[in-house]
PDB file of C-alpha atoms in Angstrom:
ATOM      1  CA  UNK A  14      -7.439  35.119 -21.242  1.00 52.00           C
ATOM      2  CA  UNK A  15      -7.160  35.883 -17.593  1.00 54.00           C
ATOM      3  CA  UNK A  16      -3.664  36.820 -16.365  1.00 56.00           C
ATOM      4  CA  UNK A  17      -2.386  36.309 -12.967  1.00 54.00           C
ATOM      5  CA  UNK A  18       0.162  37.904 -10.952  1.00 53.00           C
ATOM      6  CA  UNK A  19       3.138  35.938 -10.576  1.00 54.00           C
ATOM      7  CA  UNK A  20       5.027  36.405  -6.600  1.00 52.00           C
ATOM      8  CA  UNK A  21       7.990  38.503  -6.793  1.00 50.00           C
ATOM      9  CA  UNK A  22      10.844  36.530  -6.035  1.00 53.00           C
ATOM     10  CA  UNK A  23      13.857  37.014  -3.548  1.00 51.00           C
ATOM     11  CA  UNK A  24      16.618  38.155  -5.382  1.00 52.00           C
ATOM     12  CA  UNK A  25      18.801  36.346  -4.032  1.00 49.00           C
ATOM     13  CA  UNK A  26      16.846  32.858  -4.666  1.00 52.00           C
ATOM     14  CA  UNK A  27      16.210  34.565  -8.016  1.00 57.00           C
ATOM     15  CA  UNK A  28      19.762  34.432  -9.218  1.00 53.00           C
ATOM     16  CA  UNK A  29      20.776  30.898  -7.561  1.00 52.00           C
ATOM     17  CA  UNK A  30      18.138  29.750  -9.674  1.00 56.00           C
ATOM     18  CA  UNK A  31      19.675  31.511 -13.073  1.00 58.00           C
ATOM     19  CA  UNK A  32      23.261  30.124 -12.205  1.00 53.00           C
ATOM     20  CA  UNK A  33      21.935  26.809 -11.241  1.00 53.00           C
ATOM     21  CA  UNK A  34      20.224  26.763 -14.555  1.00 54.00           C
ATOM     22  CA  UNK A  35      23.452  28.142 -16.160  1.00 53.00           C
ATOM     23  CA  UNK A  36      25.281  25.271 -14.701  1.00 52.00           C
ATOM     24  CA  UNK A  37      23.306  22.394 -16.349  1.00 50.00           C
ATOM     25  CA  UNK A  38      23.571  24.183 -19.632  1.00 48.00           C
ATOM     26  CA  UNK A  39      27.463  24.756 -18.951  1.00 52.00           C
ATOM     27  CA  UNK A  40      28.119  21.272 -17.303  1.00 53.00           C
ATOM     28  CA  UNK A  41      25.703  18.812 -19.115  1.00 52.00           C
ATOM     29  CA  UNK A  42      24.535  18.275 -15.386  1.00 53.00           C
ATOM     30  CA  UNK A  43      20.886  16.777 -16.809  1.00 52.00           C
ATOM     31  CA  UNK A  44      22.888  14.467 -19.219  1.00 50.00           C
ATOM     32  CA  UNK A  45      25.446  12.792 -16.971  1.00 51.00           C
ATOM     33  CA  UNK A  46      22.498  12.743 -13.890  1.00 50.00           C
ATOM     34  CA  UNK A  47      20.013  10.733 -16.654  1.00 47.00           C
ATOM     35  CA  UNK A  48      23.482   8.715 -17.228  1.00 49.00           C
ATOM     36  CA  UNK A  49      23.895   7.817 -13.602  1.00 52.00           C
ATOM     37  CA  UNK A  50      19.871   7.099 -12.912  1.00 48.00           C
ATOM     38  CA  UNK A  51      19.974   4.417 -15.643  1.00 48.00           C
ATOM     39  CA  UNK A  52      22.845   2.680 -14.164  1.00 52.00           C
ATOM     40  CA  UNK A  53      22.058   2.850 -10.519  1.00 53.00           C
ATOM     41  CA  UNK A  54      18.158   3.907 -10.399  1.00 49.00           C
ATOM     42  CA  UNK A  55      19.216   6.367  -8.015  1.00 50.00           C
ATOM     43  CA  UNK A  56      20.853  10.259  -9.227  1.00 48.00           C
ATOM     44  CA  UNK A  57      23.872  10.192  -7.226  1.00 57.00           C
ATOM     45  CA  UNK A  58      26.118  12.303  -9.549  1.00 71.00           C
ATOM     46  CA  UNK A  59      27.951  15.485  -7.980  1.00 82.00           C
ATOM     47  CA  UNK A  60      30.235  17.907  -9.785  1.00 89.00           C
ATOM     48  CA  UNK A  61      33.881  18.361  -7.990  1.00 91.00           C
ATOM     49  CA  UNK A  62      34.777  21.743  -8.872  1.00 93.00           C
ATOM     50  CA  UNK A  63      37.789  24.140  -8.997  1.00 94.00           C
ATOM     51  CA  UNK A  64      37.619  27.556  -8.607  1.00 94.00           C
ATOM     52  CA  UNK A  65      40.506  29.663 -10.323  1.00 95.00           C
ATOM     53  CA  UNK A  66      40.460  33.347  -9.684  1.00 93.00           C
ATOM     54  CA  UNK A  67      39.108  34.836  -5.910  1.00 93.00           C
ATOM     55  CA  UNK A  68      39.387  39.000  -6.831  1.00 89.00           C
ATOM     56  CA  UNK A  69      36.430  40.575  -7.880  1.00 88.00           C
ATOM     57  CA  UNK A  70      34.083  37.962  -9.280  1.00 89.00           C
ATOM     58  CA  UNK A  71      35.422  34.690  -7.594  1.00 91.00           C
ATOM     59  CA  UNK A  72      34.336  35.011  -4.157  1.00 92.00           C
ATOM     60  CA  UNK A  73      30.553  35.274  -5.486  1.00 92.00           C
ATOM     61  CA  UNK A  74      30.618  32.252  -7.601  1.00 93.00           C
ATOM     62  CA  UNK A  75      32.512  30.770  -4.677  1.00 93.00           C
ATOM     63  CA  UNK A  76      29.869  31.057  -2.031  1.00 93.00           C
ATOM     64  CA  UNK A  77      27.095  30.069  -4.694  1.00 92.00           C
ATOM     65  CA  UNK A  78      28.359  27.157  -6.284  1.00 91.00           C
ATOM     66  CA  UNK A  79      29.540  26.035  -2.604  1.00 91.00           C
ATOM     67  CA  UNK A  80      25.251  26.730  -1.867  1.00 90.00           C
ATOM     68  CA  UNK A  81      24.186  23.924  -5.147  1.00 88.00           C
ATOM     69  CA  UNK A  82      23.202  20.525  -4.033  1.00 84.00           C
ATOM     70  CA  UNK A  83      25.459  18.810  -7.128  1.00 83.00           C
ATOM     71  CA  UNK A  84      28.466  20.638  -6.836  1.00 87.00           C
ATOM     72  CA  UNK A  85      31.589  20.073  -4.551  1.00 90.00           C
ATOM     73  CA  UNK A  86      34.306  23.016  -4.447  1.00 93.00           C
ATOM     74  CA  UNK A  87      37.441  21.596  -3.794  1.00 94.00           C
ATOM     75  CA  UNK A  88      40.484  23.631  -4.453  1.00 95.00           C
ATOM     76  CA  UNK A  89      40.576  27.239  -5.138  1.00 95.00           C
ATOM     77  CA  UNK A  90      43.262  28.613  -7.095  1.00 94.00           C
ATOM     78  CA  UNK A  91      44.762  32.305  -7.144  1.00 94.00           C
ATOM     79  CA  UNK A  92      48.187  34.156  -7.041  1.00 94.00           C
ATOM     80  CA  UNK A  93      47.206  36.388  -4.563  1.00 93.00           C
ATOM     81  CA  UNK A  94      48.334  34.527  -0.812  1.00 93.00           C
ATOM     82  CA  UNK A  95      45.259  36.655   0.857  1.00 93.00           C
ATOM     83  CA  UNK A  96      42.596  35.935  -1.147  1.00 92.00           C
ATOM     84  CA  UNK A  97      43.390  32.543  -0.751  1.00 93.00           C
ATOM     85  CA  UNK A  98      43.985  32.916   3.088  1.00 93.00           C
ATOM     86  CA  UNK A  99      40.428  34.459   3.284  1.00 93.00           C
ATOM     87  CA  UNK A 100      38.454  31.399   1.497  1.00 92.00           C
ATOM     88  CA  UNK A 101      40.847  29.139   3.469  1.00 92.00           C
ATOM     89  CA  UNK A 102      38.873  30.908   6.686  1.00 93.00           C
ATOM     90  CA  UNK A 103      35.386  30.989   5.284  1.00 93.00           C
ATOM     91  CA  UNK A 104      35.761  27.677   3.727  1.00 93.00           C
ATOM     92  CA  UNK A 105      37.820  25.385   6.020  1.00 93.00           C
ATOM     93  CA  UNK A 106      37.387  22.441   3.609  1.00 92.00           C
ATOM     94  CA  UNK A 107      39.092  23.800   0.524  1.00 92.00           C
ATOM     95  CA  UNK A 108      42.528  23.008  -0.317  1.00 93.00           C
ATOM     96  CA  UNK A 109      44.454  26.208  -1.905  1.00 94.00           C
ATOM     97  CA  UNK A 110      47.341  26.580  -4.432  1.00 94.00           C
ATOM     98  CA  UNK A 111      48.921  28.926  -6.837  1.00 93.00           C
ATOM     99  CA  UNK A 112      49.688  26.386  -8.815  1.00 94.00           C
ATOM    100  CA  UNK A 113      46.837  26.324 -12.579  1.00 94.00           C
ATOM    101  CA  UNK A 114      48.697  22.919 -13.709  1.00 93.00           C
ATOM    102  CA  UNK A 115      47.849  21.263 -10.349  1.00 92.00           C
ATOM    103  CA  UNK A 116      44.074  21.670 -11.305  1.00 91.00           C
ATOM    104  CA  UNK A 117      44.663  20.066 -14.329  1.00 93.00           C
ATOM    105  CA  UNK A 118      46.197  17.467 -13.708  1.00 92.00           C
ATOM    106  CA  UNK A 119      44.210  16.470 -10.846  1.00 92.00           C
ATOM    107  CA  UNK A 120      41.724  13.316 -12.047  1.00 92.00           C
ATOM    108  CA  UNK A 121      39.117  14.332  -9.227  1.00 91.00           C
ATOM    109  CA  UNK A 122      38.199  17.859 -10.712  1.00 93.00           C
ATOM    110  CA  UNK A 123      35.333  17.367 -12.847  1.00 92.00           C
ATOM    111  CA  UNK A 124      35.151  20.910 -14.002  1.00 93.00           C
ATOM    112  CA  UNK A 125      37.125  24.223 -13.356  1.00 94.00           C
ATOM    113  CA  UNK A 126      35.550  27.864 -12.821  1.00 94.00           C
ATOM    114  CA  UNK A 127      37.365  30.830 -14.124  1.00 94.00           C
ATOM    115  CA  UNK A 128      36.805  34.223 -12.708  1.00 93.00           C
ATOM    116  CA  UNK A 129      40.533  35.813 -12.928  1.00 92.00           C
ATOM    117  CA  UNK A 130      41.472  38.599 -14.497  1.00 90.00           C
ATOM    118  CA  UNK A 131      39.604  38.645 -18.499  1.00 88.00           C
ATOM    119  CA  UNK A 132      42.957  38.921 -20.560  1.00 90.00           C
ATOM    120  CA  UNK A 133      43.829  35.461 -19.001  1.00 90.00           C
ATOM    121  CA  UNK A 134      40.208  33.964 -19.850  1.00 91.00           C
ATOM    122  CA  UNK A 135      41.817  32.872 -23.275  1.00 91.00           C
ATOM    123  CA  UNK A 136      44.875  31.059 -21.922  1.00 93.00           C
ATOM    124  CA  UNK A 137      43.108  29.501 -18.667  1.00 93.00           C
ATOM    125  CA  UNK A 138      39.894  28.216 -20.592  1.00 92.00           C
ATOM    126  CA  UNK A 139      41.995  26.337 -23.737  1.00 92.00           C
ATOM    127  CA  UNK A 140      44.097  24.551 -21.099  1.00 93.00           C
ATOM    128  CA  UNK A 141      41.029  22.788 -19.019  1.00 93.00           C
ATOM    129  CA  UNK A 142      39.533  22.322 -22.157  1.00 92.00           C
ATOM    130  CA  UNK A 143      42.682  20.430 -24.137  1.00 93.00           C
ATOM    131  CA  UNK A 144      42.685  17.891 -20.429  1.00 92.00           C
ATOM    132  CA  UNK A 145      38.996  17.458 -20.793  1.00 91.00           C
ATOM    133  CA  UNK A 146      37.597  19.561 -17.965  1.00 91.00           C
ATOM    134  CA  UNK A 147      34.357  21.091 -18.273  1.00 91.00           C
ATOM    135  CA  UNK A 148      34.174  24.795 -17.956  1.00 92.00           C
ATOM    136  CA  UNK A 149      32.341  27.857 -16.696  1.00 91.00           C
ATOM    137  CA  UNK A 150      34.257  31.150 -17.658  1.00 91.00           C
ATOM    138  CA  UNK A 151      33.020  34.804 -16.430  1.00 87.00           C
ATOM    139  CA  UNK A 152      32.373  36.885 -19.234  1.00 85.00           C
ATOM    140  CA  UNK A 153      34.155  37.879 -21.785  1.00 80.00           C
ATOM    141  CA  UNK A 154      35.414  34.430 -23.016  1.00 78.00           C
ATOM    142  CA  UNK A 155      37.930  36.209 -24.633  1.00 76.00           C
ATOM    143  CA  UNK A 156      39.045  39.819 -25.411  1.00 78.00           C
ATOM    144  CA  UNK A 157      40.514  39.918 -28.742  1.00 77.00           C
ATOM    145  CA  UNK A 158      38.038  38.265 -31.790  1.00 75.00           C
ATOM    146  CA  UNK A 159      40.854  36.465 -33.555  1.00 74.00           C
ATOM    147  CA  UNK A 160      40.999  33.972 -30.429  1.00 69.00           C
TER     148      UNK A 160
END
């Protein structure tokens, strides 16, 4: 057996690939697109997304998941007036709030990213879930084993 060298890969390129893939597991993004080529013939199907937390974490998911072809951010959530200020300025197209039950209740936002603080993870992730939003927490899901 003969084995070849394989290119080494730009990091960078490297790890939107592994969060792209990450996404279709989280989202279902290969189900609903098959869904949308059988009715149409064309894949037209793009994710609207919410981002909740912009400390440590958030801005990096931000700016990649702003980078995929399929996903729209639109509102970025976070209780902190700067951070929000800040991907106000980098992103002029994102509407802000402080407000979690405004994502929820909002009928446009397909799915909602959580990258705030972990002891919140719980709380935050049950909520989207219970008004049918797909989800895409930062690790740990949780950080007690009972929940």
């Amino acid at each position: 057996m003969v084995r070849t060298k394989k290119k080494p890969r730009n990091k960078v390129n490297s790890f939107n690939t592994q969060l792209m893939r990450k996404v279709s597991i989280a989202f279902n993004l290969d189900a609903l697109k098959k869904r949308e080529i059988v009715k149409t013939g064309v894949c037209k199907f793009m994710i609207t997304l919410a981002m909740v937390g912009l400390g440590y974490w958030g801005p990096n998911l931000l700016r990649n998941f702003a980078q995929l072809p399929d996903c729209h951010v639109k509102v970025c959530c976070d209780l902190d007036p700067r951070s929000l200020t800040k991907a106000k300025q980098q992103y002029p197209y994102l509407s802000v709030t402080d407000n979690y039950d405004t994502l929820l209740s909002a009928p446009e936002i397909d799915a909602i990213v959580i990258a705030a603080p972990a002891r919140t993870h719980y709380v935050l992730a049950q909520k989207a879930l219970q008004h049918g939003k797909h989800l895409f927490v930062e690790k740990p899901l949780t950080l007690d084993v009972q929940q």
